[in-house]
Short mmCIF file of C-alpha atoms and ligand atoms in Angstrom, two decimals:
data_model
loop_
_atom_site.label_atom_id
_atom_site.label_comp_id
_atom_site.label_asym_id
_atom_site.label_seq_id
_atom_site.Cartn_x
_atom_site.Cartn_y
_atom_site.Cartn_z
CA UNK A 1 0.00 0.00 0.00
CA UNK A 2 2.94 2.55 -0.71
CA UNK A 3 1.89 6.14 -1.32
CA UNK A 4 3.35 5.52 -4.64
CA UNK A 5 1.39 2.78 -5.84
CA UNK A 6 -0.13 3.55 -9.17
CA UNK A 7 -3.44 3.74 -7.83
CA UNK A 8 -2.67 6.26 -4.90
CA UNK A 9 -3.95 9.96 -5.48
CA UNK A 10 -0.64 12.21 -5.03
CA UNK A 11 -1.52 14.41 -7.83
CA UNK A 12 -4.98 16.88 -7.37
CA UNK A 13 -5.30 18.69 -10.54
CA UNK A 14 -8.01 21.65 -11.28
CA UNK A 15 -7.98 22.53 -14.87
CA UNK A 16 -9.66 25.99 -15.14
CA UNK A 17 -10.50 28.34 -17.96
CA UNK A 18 -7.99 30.26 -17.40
CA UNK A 19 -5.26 28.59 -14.70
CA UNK A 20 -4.29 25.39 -14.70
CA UNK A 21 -3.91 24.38 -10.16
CA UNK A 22 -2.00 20.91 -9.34
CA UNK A 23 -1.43 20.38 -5.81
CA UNK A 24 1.41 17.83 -5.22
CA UNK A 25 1.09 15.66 -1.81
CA UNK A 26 4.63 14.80 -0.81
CA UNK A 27 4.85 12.32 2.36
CA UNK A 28 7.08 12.73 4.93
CA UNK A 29 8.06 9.18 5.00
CA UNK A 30 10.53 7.69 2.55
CA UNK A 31 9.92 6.09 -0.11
CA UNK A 32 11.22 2.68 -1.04
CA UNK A 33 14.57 2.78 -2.48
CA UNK A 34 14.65 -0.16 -4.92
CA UNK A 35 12.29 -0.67 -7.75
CA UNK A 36 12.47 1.65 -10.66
CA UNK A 37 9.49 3.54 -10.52
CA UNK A 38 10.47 4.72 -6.81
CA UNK A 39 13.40 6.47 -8.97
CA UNK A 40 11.52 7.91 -11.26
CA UNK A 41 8.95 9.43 -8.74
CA UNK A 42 12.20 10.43 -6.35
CA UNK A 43 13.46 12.53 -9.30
CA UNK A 44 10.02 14.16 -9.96
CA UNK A 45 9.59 15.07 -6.27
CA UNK A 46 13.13 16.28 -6.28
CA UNK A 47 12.24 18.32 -9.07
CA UNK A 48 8.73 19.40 -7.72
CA UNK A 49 9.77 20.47 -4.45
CA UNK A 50 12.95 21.98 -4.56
CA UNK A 51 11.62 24.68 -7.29
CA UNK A 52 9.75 27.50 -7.65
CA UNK A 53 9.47 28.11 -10.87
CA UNK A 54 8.59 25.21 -13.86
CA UNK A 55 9.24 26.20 -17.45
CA UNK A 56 8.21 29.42 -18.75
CA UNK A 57 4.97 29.78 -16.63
CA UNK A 58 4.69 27.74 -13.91
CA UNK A 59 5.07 28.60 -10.58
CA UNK A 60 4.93 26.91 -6.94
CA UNK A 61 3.67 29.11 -4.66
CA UNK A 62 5.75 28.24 -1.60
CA UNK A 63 3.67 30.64 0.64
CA UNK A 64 0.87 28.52 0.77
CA UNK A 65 2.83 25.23 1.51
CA UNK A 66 1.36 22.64 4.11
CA UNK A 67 3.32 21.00 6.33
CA UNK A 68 2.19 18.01 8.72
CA UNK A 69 -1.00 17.48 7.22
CA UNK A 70 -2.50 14.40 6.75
CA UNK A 71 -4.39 13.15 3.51
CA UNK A 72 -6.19 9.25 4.11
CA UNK A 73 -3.83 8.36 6.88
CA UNK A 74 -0.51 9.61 5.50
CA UNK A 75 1.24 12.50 6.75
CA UNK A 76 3.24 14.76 4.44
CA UNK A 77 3.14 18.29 2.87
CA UNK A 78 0.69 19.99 0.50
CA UNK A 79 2.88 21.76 -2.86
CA UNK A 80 0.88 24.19 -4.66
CA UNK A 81 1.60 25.35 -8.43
CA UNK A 82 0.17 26.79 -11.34
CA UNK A 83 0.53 27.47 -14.70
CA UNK A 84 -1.75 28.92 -17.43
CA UNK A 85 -4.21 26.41 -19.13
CA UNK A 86 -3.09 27.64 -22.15
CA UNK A 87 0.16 25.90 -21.42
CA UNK A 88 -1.06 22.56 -21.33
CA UNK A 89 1.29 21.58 -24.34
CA UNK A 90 4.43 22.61 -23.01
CA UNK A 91 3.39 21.43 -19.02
CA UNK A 92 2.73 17.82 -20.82
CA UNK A 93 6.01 18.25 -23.01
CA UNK A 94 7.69 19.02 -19.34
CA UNK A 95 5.96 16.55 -17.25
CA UNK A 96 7.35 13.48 -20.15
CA UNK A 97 10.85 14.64 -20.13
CA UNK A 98 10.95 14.34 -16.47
CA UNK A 99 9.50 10.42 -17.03
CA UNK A 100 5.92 10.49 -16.00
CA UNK A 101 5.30 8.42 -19.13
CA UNK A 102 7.00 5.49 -17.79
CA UNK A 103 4.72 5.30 -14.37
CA UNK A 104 0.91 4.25 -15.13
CA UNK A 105 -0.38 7.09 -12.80
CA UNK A 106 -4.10 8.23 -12.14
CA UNK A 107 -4.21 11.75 -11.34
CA UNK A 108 -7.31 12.92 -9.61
CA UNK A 109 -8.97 15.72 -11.70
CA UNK A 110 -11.50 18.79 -11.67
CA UNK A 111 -12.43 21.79 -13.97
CA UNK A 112 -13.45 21.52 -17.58
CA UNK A 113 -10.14 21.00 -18.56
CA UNK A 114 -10.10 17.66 -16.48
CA UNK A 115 -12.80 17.00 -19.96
CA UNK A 116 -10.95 18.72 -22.40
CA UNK A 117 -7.78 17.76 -22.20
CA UNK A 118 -8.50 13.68 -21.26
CA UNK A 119 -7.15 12.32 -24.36
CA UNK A 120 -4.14 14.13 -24.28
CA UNK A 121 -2.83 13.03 -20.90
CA UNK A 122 -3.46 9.86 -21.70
CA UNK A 123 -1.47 9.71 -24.82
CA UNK A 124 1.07 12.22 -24.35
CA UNK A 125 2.04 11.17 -20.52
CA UNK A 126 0.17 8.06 -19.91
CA UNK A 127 -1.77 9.27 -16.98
CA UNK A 128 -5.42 8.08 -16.26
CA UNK A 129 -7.77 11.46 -15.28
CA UNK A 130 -9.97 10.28 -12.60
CA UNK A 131 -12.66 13.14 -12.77
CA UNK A 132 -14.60 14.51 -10.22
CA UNK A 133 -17.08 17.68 -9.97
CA UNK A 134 -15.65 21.01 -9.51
CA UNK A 135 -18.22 22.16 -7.09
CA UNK A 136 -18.14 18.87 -5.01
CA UNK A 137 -14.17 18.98 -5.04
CA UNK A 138 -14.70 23.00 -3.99
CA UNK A 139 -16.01 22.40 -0.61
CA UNK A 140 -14.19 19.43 -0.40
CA UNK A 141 -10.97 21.47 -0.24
CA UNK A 142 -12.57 24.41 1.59
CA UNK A 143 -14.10 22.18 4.37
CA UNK A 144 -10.23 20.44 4.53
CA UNK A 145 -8.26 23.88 4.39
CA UNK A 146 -10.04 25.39 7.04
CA UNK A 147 -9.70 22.58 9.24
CA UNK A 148 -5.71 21.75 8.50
CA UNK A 149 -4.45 25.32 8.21
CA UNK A 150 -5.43 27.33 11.67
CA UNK A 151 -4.78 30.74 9.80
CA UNK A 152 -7.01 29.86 6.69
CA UNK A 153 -10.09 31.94 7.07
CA UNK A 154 -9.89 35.69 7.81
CA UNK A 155 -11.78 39.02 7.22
CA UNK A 156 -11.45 42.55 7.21
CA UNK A 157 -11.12 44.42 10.41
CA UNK A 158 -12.43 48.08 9.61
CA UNK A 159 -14.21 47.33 6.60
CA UNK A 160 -16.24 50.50 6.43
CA UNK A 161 -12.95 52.27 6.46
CA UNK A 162 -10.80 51.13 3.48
CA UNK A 163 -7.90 53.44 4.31
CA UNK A 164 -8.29 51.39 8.05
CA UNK A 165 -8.96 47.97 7.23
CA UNK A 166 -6.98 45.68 7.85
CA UNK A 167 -6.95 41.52 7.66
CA UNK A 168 -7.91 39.73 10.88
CA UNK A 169 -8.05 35.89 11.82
CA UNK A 170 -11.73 34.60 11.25
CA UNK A 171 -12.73 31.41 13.22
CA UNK A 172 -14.38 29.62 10.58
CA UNK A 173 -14.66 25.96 12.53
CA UNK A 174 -18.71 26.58 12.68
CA UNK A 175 -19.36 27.19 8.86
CA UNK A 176 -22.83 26.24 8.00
CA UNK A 177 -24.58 28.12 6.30
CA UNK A 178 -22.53 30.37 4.11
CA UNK A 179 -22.72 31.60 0.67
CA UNK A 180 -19.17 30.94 -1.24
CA UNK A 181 -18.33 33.02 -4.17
CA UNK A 182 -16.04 31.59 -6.56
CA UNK A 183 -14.10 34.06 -8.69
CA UNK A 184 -12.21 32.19 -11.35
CA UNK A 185 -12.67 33.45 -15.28
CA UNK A 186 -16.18 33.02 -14.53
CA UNK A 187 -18.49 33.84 -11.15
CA UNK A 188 -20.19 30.81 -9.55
CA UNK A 189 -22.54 31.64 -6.40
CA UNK A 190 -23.20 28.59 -3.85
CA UNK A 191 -25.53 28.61 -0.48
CA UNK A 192 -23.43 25.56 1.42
CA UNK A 193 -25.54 24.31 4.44
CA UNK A 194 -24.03 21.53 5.50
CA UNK A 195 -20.58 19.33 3.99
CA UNK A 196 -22.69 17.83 1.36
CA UNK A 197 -25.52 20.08 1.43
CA UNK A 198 -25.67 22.69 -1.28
CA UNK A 199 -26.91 24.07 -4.28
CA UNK A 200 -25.91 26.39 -7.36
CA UNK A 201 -27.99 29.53 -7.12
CA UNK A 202 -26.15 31.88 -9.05
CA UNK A 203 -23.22 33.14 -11.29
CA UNK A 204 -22.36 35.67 -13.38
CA UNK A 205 -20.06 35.59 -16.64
CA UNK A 206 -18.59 39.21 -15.20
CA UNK A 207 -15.83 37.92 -13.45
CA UNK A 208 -11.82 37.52 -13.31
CA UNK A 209 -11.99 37.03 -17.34
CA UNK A 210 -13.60 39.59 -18.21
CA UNK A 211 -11.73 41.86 -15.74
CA UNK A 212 -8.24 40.58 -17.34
CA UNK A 213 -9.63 40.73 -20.63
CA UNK A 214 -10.83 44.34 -20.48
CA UNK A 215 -7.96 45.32 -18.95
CA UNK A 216 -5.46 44.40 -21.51
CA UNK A 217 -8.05 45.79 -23.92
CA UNK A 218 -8.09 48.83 -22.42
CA UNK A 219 -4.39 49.38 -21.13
CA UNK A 220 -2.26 46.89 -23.16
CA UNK A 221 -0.78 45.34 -20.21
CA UNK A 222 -0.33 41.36 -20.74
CA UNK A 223 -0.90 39.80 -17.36
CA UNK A 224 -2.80 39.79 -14.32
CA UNK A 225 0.20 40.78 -11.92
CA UNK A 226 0.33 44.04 -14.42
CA UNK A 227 -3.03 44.95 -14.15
CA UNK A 228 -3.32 44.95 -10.67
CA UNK A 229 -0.09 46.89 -10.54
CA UNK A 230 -1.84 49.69 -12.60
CA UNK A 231 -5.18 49.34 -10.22
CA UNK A 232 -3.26 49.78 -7.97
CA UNK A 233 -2.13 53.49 -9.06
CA UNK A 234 -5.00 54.31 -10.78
CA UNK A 235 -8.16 56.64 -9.87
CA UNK A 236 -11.63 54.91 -11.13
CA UNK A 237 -13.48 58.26 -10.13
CA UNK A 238 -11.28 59.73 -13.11
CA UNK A 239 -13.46 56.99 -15.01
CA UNK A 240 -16.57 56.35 -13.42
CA UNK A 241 -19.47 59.11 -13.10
CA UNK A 242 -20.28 59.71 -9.48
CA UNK A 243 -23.59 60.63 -7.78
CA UNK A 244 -21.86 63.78 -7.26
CA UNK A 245 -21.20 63.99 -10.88
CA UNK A 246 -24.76 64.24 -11.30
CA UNK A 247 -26.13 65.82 -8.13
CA UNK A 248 -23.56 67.87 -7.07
CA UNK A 249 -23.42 66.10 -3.34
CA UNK A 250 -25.22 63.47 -1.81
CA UNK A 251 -28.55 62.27 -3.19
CA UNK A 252 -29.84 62.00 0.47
CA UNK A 253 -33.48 61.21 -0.08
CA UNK A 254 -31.91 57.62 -0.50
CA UNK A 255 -29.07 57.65 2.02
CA UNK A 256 -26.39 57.84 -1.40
CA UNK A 257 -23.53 59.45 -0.77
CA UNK A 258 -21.91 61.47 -3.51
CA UNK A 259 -18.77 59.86 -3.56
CA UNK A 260 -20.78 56.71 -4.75
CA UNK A 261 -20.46 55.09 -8.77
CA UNK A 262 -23.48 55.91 -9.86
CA UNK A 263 -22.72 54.79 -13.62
CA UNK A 264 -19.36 52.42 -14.27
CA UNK A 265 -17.09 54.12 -16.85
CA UNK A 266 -20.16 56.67 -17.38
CA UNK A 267 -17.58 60.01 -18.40
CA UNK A 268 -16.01 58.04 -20.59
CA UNK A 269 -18.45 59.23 -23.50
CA UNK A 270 -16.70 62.59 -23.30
CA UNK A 271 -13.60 63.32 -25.76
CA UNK A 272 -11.90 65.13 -23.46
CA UNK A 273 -11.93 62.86 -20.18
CA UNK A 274 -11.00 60.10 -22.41
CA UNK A 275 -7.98 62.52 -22.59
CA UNK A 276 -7.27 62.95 -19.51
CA UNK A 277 -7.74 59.41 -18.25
CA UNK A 278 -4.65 57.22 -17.55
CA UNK A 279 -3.80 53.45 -18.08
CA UNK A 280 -4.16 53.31 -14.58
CA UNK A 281 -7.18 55.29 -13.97
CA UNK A 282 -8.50 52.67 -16.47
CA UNK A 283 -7.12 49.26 -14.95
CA UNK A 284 -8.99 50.48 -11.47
CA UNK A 285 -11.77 51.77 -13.29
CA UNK A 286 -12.23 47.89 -14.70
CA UNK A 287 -11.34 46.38 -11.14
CA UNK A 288 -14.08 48.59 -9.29
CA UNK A 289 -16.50 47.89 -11.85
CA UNK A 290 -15.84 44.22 -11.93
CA UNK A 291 -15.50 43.61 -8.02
CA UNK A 292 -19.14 45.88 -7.14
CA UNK A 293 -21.02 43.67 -9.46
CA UNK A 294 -19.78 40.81 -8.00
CA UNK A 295 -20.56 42.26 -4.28
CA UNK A 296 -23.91 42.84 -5.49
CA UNK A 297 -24.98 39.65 -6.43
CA UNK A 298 -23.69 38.24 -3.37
CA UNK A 299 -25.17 40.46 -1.30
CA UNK A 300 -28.33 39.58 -2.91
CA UNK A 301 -28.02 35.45 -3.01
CA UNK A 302 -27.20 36.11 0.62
CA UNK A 303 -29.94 38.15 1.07
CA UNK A 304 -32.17 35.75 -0.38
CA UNK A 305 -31.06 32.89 1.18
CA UNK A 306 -30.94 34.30 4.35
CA UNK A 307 -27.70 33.44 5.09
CA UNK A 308 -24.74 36.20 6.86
CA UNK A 309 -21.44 35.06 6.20
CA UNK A 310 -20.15 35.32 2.41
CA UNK A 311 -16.97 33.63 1.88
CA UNK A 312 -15.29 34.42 -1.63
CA UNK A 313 -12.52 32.22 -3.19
CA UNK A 314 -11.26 32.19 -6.69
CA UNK A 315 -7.95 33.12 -8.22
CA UNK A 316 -9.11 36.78 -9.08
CA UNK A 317 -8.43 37.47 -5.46
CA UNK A 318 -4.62 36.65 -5.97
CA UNK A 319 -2.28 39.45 -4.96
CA UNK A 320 -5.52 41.55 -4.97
CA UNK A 321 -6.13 43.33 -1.74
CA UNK A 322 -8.14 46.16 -3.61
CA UNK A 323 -10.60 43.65 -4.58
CA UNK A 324 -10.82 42.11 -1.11
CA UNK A 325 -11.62 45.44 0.96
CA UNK A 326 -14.05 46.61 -1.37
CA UNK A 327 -15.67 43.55 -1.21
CA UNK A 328 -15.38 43.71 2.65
CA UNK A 329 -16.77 47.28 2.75
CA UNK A 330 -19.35 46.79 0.16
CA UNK A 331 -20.98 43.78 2.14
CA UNK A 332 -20.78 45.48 5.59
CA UNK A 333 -21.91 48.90 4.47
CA UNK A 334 -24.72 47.98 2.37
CA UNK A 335 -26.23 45.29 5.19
CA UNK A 336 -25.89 47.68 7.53
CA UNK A 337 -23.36 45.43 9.10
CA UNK A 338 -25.31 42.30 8.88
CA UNK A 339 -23.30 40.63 5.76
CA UNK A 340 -19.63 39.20 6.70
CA UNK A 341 -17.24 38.83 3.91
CA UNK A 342 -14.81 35.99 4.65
CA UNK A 343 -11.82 35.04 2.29
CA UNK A 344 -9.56 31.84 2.63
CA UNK A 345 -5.36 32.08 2.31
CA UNK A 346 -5.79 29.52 -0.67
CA UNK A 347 -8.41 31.42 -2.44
CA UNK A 348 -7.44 29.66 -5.90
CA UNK A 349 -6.69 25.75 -4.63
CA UNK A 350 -9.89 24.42 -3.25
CA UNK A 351 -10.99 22.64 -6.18
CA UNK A 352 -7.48 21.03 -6.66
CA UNK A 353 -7.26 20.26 -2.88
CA UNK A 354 -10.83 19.11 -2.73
CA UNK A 355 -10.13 16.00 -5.66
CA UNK A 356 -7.41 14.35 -3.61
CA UNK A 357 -10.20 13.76 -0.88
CA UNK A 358 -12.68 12.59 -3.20
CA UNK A 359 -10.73 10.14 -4.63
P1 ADP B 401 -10.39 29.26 -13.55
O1 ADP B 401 -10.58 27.94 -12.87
O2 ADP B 401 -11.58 29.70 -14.31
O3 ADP B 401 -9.12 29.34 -14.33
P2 ADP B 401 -9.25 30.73 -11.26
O4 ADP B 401 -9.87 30.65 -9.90
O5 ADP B 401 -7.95 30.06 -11.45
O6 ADP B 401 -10.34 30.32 -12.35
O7 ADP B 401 -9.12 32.29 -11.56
C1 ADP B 401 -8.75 32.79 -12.83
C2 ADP B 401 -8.68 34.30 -12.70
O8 ADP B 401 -7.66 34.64 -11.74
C3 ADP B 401 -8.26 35.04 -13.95
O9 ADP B 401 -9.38 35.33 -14.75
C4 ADP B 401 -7.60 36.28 -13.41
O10 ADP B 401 -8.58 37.26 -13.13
C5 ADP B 401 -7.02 35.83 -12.08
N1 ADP B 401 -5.58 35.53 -12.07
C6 ADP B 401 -4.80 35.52 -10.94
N2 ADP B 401 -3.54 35.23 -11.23
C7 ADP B 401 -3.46 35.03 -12.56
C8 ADP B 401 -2.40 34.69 -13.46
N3 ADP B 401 -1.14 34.51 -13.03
N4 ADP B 401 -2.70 34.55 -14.76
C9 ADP B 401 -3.96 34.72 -15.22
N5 ADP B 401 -4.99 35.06 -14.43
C10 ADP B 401 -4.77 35.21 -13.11
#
């Protein structure tokens, strides 16, 4: 029953629209010395865990590594990488020139990609895709995370203050219910009531995509990284038309205050604000508008569902504090308080965390 048997789940892979998550389960025993495939998996694990950076466009992030954890009664640590799902070619091209075509491995597998790209690990590395759903493998990893990592769940201290705010330890070891947000290229909205108990009530096809997308439209910057770096510098009031844009001040028969968006990129019809509008102005601009819609519809679905504590995941949230606090603000200041927003330290992994426990 060695870890390494062909049969045993070491590999969790979510193949996304967009990112490509594999989560790599080393144990902290040793592995037998002898046969050949124990070589072949000692130089992969060598290779796996004593890098940070795979090819052109993968990357481990070491930050988020596990230690001591235990998956179906072995103990070991939790690797986390990614690459782009557009890479698949070269990350298969990789992954055979380091041997994995000479083991029979079954790698557990999520995301549409885990469809997609079937044939191709089969052929190309000879690896089996044992396939399980996205949303079960999810909470899964969520429900696992939370209770293996003692510093996964937090929230924002101050959220009514974005200047103040700061992150804070959340106790999440009483979940049920919550509504989780999932921010990938897409926007998928669950009510979770108990570990198996949930449902789909909601998405949105506004979400990390189309906020990537726009911005390298709109900027010409080529990755994510650069256009939060511009968000970061940029002024979205430059961009957006404000209910002081239109009233003057506050429209206080409705409690609005002026400094609110009252129309997303709505002085951009004017020649010369176009003018005077920078890259930057314009990558915030497109993270604002992006991150409110998504607060509003989770603020709704919780609403509806009558449920307080809205936990939001998803890759879009990497390196992304903006997002975060305005999410954090947005949910506390509209509910009057009565809306948490919770986020989890491995906001992109769930999915790929959550198939090595379904296997
Ligand atoms: P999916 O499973 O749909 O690929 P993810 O949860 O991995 O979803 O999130 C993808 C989103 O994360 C992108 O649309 C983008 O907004 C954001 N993102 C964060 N880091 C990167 C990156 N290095 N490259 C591309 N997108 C990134």
């Amino acid at each position: 029953n060695s870890l390494y048997s062909s049969s045993m789940p070491w590999f969790g892979m979510d193949i996304g629209g967009t990112l490509t998550k594999l989560v790599y389960f080393e144990p902290n025993d040793d592995e037998p010395e002898d046969d050949k495939e124990a070589k072949v998996l000692r130089k992969i694990r060598h290779y796996l865990t004593k890098n940070a950076a795979y090819g052109k466009t993968g990357h481990r992030d070491s930050h988020l590594q596990l230690d001591n954890v235990e998956i179906r009664d072995k103990k070991g640590s939790l690797h986390f990488i990614r690459f782009p799902t557009a890479e698949m070619g070269s990350f298969l091209q990789l992954a055979r020139s380091k041997g994995m075509a000479k083991l029979l491995t079954t790698v557990c597998a999520t995301g549409g990609g885990a469809f997609k790209f079937e044939e191709e690990f089969r052929t190309e590395v000879n690896m089996q895709l044992q396939k399980f759903d996205e949303l079960d493998a999810l909470i899964k990893g969520i429900l696992y995370a939370e209770t293996h990592n003692r510093t996964e769940c937090y929230y924002y201290e101050n959220a009514s203050d974005i200047n103040l705010s700061k992150k804070a330890r959340f106790d999440f070891s009483q979940p049920y219910p919550f509504i989780l947000v999932n921010v990938g290229s897409g926007v998928s909205v669950l009510a979770v009531r108990g570990p198996t108990d949930y449902k789909r009530i909601s998405g949105t096809s506004l979400g990390g995509g189309t906020f990537l997308g726009l911005c390298c439209l709109l900027t010409g910057c080529n990755t994510f990284e650069e256009a939060i770096q511009l968000a970061t510098k940029g002024d979205h009031t430059k961009v957006d038309k404000l209910v002081r844009d239109i009233y003057g001040g506050d429209y206080e028969r409705f409690g609005l205050p002026g400094s609110l968006v009252a129309s997303s990129f709505g002085q951009m019809n004017l020649s010369d604000r176009r003018q005077s509008v920078s890259r930057e102005d314009l990558a915030n601009a497109t993270l604002v508008t992006i991150t409110n819609n998504i607060g509003l519809i989770a603020r709704m679905c919780a609403l509806n569902e009558k449920i307080d504590k809205v936990v939001f995941v998803g890759n879009f949230l990497r390196v992304n504090p903006i997002s975060m606090k305005l999410l954090a603000f947005a949910m506390d200041y509209w509910s009057k308080n009565s809306l948490k927003a919770l986020f989890l330290e491995h906001e992109g992994y769930f999915g790929a965390i959550g198939t090595l426990l379904l296997a």
